[in-house]
Tab-separated table of C-alpha atoms and ligand atoms in Angstrom:
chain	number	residue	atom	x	y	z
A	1	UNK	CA	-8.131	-12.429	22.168
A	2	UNK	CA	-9.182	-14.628	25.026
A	3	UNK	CA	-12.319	-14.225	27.036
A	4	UNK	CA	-9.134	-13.655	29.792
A	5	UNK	CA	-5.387	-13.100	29.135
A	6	UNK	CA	-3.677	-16.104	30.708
A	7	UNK	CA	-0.025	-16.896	31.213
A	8	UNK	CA	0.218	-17.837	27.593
A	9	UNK	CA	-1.349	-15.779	25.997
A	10	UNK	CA	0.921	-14.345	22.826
A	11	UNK	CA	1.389	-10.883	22.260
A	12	UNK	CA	1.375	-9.555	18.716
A	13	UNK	CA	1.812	-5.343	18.481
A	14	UNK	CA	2.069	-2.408	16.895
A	15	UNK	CA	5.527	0.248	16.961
A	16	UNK	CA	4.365	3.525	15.653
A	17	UNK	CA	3.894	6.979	16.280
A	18	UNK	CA	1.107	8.504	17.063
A	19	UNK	CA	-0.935	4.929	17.176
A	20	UNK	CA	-4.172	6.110	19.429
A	21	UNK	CA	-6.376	5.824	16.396
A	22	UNK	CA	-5.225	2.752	14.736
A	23	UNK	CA	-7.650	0.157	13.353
A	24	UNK	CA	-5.408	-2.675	13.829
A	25	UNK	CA	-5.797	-3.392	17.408
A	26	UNK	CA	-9.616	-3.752	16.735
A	27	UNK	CA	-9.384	-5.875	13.845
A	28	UNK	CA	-6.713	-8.477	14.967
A	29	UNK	CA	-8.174	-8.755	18.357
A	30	UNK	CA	-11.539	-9.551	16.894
A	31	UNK	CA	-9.686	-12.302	14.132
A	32	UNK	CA	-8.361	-13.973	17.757
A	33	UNK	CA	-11.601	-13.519	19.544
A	34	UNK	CA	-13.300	-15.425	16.210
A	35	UNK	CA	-10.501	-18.571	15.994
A	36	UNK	CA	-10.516	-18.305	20.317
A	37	UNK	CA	-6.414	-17.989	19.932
A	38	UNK	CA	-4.749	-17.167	23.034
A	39	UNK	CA	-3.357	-13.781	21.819
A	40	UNK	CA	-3.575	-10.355	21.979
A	41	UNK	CA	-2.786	-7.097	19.785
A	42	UNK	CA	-1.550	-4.095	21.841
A	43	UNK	CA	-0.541	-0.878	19.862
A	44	UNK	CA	2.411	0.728	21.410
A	45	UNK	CA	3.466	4.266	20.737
A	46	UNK	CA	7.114	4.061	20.310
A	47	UNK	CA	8.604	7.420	19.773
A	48	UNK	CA	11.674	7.830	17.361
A	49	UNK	CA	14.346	7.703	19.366
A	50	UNK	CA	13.249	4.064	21.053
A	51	UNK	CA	12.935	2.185	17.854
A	52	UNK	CA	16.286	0.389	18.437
A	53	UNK	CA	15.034	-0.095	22.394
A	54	UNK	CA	11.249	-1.717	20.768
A	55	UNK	CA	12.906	-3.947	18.247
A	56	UNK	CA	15.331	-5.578	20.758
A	57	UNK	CA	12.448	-5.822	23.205
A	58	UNK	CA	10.489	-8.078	20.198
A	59	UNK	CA	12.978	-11.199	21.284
A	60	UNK	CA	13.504	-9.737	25.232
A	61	UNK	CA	9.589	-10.372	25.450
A	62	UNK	CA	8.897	-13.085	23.035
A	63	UNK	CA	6.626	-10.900	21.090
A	64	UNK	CA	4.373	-13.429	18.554
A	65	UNK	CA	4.679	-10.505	15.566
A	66	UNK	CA	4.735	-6.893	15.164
A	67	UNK	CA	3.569	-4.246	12.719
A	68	UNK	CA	4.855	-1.233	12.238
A	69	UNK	CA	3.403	2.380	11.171
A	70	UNK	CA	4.150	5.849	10.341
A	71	UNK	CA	6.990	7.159	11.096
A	72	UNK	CA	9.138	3.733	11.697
A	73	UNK	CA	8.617	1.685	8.283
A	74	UNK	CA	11.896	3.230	6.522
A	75	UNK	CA	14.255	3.091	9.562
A	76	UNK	CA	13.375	-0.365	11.380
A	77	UNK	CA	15.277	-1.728	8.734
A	78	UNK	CA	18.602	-1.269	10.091
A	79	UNK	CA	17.391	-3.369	13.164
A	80	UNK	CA	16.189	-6.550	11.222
A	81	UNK	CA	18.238	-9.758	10.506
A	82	UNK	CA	16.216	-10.493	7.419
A	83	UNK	CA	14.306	-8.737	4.863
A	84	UNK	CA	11.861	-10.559	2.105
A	85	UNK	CA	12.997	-9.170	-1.107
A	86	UNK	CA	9.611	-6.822	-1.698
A	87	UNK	CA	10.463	-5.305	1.777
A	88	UNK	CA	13.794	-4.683	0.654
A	89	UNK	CA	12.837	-3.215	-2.996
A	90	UNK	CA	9.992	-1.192	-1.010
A	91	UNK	CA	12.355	0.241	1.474
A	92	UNK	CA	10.226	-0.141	4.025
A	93	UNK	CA	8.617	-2.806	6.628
A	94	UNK	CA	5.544	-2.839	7.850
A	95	UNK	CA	5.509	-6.111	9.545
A	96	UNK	CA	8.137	-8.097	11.563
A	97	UNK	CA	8.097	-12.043	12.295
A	98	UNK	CA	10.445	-13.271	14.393
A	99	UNK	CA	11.609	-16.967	12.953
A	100	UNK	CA	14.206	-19.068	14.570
A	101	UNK	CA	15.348	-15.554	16.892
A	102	UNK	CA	15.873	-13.804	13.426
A	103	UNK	CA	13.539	-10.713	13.215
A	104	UNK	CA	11.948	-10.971	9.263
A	105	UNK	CA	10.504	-7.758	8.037
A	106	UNK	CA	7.641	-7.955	5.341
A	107	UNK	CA	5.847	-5.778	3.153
A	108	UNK	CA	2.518	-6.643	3.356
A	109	UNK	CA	1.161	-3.305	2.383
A	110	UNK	CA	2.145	-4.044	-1.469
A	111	UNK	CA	1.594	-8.307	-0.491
A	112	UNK	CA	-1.885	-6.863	0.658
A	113	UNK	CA	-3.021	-4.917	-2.297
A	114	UNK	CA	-1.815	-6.982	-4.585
A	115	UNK	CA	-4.172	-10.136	-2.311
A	116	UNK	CA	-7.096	-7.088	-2.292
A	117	UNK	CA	-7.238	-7.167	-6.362
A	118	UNK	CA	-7.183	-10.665	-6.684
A	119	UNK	CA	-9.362	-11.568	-3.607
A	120	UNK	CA	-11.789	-8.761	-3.825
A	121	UNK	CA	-11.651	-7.010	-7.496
A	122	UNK	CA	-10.900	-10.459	-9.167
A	123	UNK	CA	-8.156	-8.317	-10.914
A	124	UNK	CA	-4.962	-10.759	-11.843
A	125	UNK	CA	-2.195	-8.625	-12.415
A	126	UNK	CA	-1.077	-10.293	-15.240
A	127	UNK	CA	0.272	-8.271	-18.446
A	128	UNK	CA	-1.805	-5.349	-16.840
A	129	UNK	CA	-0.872	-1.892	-17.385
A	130	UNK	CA	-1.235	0.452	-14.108
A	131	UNK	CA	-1.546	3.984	-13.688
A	132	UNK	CA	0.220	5.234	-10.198
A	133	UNK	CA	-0.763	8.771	-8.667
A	134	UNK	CA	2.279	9.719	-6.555
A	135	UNK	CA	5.402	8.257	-5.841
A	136	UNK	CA	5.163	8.321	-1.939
A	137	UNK	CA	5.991	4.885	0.414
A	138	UNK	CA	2.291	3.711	-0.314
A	139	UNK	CA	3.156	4.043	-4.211
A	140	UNK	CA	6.631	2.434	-3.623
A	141	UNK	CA	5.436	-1.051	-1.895
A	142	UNK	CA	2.286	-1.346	-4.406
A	143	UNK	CA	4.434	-0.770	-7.398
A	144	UNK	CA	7.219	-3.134	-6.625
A	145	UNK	CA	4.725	-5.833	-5.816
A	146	UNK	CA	2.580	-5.368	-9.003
A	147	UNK	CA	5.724	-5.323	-11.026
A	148	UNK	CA	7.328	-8.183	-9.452
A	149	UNK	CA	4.100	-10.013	-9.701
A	150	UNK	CA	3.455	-9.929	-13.391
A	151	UNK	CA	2.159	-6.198	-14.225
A	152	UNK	CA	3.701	-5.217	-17.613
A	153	UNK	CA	3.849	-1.617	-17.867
A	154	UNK	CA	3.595	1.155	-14.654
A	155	UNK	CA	3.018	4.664	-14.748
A	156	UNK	CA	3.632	6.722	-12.127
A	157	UNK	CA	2.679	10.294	-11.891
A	158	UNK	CA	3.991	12.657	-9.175
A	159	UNK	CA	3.492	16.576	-8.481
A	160	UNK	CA	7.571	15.930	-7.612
A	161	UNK	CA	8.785	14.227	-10.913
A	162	UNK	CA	11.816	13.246	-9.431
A	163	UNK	CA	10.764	11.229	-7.078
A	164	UNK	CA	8.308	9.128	-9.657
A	165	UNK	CA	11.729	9.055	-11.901
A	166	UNK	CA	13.252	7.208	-9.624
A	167	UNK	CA	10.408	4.921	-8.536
A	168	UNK	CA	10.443	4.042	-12.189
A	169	UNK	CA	14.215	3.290	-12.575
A	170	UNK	CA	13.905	1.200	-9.177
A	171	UNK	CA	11.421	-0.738	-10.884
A	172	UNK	CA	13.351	-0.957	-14.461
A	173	UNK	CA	16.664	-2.168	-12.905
A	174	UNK	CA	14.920	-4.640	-10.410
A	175	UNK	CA	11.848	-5.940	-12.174
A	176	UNK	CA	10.670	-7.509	-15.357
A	177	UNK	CA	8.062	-4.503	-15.674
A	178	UNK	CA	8.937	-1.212	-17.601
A	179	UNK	CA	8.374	1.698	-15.832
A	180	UNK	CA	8.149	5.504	-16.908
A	181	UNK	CA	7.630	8.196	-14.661
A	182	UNK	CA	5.040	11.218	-15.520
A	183	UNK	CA	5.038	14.954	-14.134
A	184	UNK	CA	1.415	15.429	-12.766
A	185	UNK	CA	-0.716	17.449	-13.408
A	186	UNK	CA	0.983	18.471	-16.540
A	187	UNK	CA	1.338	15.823	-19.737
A	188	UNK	CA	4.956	14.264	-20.552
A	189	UNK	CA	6.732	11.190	-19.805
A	190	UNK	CA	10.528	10.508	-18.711
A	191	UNK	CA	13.376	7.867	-18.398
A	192	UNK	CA	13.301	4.975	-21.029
A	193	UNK	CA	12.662	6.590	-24.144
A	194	UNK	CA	13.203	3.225	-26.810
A	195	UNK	CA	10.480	1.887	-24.392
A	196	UNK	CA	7.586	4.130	-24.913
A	197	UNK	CA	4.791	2.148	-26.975
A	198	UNK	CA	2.501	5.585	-27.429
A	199	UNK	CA	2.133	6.699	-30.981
A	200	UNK	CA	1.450	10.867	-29.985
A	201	UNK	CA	4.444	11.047	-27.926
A	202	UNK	CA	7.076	12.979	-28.931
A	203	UNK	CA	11.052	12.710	-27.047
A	204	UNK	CA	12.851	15.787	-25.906
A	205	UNK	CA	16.128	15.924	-23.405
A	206	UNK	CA	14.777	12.372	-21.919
A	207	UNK	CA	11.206	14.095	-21.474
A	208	UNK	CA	8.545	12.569	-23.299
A	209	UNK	CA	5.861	14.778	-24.236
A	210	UNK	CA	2.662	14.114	-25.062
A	211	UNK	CA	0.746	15.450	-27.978
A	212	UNK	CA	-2.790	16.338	-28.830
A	213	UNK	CA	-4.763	13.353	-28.109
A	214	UNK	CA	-1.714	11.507	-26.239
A	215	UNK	CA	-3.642	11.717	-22.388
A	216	UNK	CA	-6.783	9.875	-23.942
A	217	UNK	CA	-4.297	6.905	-25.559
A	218	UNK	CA	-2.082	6.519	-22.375
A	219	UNK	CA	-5.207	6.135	-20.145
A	220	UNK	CA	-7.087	4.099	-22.703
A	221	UNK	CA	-4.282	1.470	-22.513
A	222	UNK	CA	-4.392	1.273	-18.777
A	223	UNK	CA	-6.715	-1.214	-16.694
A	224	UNK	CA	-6.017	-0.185	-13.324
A	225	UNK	CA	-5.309	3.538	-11.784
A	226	UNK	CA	-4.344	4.067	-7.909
A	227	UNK	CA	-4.336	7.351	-5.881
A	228	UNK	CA	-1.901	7.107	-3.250
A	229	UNK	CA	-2.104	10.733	-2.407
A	230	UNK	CA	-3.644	11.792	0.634
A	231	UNK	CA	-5.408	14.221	-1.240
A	232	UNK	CA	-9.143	13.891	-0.560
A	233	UNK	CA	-8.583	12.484	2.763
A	234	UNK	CA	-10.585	13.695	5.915
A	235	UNK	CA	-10.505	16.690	6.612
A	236	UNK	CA	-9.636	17.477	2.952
A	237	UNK	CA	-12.777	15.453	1.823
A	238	UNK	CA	-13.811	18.591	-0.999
A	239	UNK	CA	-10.079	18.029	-2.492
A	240	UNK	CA	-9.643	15.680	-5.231
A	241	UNK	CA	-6.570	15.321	-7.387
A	242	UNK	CA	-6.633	16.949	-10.575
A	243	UNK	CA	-7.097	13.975	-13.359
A	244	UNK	CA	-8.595	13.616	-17.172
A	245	UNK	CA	-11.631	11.995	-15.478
A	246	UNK	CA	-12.895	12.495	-19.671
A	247	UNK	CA	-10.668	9.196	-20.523
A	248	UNK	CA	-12.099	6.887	-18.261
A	249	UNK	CA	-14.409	4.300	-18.941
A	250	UNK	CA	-15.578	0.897	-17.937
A	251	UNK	CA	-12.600	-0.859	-18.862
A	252	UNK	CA	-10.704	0.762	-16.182
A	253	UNK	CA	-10.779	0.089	-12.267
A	254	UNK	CA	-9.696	2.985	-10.182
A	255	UNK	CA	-8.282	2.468	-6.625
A	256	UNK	CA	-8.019	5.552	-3.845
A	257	UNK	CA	-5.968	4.592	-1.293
A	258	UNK	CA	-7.688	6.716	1.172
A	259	UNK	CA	-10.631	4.995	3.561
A	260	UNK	CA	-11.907	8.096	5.187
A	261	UNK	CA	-13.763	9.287	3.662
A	262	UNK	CA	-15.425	5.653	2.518
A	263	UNK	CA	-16.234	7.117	-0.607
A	264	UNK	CA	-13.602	9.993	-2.260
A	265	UNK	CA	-14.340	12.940	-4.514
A	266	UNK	CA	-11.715	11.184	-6.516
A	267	UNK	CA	-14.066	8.167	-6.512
A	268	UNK	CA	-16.674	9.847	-7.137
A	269	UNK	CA	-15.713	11.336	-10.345
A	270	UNK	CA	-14.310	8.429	-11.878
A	271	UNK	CA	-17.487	6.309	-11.159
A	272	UNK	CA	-19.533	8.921	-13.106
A	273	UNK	CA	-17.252	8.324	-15.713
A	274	UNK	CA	-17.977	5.189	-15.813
A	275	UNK	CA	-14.873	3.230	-13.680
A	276	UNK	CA	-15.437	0.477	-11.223
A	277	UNK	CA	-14.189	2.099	-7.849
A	278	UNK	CA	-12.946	0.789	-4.946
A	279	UNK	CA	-11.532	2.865	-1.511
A	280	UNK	CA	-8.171	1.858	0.506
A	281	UNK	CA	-9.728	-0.341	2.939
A	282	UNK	CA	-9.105	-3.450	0.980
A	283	UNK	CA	-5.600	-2.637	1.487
A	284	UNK	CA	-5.718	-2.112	5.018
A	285	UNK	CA	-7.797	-5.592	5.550
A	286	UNK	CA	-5.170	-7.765	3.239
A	287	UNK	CA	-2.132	-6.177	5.227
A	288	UNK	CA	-3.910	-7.399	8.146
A	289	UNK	CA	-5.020	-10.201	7.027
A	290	UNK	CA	-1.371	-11.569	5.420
A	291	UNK	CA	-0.122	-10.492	9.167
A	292	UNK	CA	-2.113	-12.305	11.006
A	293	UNK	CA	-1.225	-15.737	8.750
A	294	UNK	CA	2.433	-15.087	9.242
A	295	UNK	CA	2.327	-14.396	13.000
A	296	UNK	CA	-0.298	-17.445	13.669
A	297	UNK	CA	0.311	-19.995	10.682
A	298	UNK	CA	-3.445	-19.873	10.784
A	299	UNK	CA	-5.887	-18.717	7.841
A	300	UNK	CA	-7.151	-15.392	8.521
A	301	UNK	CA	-11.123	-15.106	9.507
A	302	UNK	CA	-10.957	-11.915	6.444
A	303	UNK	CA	-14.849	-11.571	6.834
A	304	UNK	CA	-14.704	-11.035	10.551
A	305	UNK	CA	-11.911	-8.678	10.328
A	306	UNK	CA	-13.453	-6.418	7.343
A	307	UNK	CA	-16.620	-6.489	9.785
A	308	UNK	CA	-14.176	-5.523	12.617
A	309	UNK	CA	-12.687	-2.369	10.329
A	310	UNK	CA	-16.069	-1.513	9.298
A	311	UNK	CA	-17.516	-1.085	12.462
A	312	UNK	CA	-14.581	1.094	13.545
B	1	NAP	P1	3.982	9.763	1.565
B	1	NAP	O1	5.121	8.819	1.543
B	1	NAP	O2	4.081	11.011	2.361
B	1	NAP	O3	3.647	10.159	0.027
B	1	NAP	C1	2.662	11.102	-0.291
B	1	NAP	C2	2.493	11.223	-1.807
B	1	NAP	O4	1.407	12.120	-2.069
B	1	NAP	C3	3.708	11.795	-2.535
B	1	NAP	O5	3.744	11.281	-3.829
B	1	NAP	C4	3.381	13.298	-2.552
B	1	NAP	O6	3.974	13.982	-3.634
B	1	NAP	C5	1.884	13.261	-2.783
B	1	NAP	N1	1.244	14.464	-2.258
B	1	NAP	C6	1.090	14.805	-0.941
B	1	NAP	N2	0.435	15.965	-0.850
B	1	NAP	C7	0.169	16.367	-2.124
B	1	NAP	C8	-0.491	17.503	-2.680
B	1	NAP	N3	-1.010	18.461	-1.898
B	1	NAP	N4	-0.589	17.596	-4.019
B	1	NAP	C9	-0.062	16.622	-4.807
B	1	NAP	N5	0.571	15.526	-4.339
B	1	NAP	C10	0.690	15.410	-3.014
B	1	NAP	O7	2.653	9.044	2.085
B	1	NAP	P2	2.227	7.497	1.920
B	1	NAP	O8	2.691	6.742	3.085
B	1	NAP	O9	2.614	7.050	0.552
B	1	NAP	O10	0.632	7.599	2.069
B	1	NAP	C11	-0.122	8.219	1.064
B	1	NAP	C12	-1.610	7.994	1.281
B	1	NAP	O11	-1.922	6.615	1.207
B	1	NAP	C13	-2.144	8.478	2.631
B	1	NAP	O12	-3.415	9.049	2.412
B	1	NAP	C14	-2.260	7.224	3.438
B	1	NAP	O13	-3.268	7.318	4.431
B	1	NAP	C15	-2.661	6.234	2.355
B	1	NAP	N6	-2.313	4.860	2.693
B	1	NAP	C16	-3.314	3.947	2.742
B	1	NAP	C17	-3.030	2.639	3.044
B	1	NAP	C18	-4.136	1.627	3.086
B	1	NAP	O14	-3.940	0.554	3.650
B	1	NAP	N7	-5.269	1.909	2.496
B	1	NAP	C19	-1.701	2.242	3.302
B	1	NAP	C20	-0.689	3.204	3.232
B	1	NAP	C21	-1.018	4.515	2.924
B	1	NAP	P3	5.470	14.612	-3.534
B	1	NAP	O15	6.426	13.479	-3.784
B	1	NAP	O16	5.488	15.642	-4.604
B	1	NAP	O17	5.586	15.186	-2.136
């Protein structure tokens, strides 16, 4: 942002609802600040029915870029001219460049954790195997970047099994990863039964159960497990989700999407088990931080703007 906003300056935004307490503004303005670009990051709360109005207003005004939160990520689509094809596997947008006076929406929720393990855990996807809690929009993006960026095998566990059965046919039709979906918190697996590599599994009606011993092989053959519930989020910071912390070990990294609190219950009991833990604030930095390249075709200061989240 610069020292004062001139007649050029570019405006980059956010379209959500509430948006009061988002940590974008802070950490874009202070990437701007750091390269001395002429632009700015306003959030604007855009209530439901204006979505249409604030899309159209992106070319009216000349907007540089926009991102967009809770509750707008699923329907902005229908206002876009272009879609990148994770956005469009995903569902949902979460950033919009305009190009040429076409609006482009990205995903760079799943673009960002997928740049988070690399960048930060040093975690190549490659032939991994990845266990998903929940089946939400946060599950959705990660999983359909991981699988269309070389993860072999996702598991996705839900408390509604539907919804992680269809996750994992999404990713089965569209993707060169197999996918199974898991009810949580009980043990059994569903959809592709010839594809099941677990010895102590046993097939009924399309549900795959899992025998004695079958929890400890599943997780054993995992390397990475993310919690994309908001379970264990503030207020909630004494809930954690119910999981065989018992089968963890080193080998395996675990992932909480929640940020606040900095360090989960969920964490928590995986580290004493031994895991390598990480919160969801890489996430949040890397969506920024792939934002802010599209919008400015600059390289993103990441150390200033993790400093910038921090301290917010
Ligand atoms: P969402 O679409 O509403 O999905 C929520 C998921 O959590 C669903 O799978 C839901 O299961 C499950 N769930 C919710 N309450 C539960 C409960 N009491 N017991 C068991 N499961 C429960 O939300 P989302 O957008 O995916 O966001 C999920 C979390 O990720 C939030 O905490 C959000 O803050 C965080 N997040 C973080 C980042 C980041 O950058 N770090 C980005 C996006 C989201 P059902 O299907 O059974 O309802």
């Amino acid at each position: 942002m610069s020292e004062l906003i001139s007649g050029r300056t570019r405006v980059c935004g956010l379209f959500g609802f509430p948006v009061e307490h988002s940590f974008s503004p802070a950490m874009h303005n202070a990437a701007f600040r750091h390269l001395g670009l002429d632009f700015v990051y306003v959030a604007f709360p855009v209530p439901p029915r204006e979505l249409g109005a604030a899309v159209t207003a992106i070319r009216a005004l000349n907007l540089a870029g926009v991102n967009v939160t809770v509750p707008h990520k699923e329907k902005v689509i229908l206002y876009l001219d272009e879609l990148t094809d994770g956005a469009r596997l995903a569902g949902a947008v979460n950033t919009i460049v305009p190009q040429g006076g076409r609006l482009v929406g990205h995903n760079t929720d799943g673009a960002g954790f997928l740049r988070f393990l690399t960048d930060d855990i040093g975690l190549d996807p490659a032939g991994k195997s990845v266990f998903i809690l929940g089946a939400g929009g946060a599950a959705r993006a990660l999983a359909v970047y991981l699988a269309l960026n070389g993860v072999e095998q996702l598991l996705v566990a839900n408390r509604t099994l539907s919804r992680a059965a269809e996750l994992a046919a999404l990713i089965n039709a569209n993707t060169p990863a197999r996918a199974w979906a898991l009810p949580w918190p009980a043990c059994g697996l569903q959809v592709s039964p010839n594809l099941l590599p677990y010895s102590s599994a046993k097939e009924q009606n399309h549900v795959l159960e899992l025998t004695a011993g079958g929890t400890q092989e599943l997780l054993a053959s995992v390397d990475l497990i993310v919690q994309t519930t908001p379970l264990g989020m503030h207020p909630g910071e004494d809930t954690c989700p119910d999981f065989p912390f018992n089968c963890l070990g080193a080998g395996h990294v675990v992932v909480d999407l929640v940020y606040n609190p900095p360090r989960t219950l969920f964490m928590e009991r995986a580290a004493r088990a031994g895991a390598r833990v990480y919160n969801g604030l890489g996430m949040l930095l890397y969506q920024g931080v792939l934002a802010f390249e599209l919008w400015t075709g600059e390289k993103a200061p990441v150390e200033v703007m993790r400093r910038a989240l921090l301290k917010h």
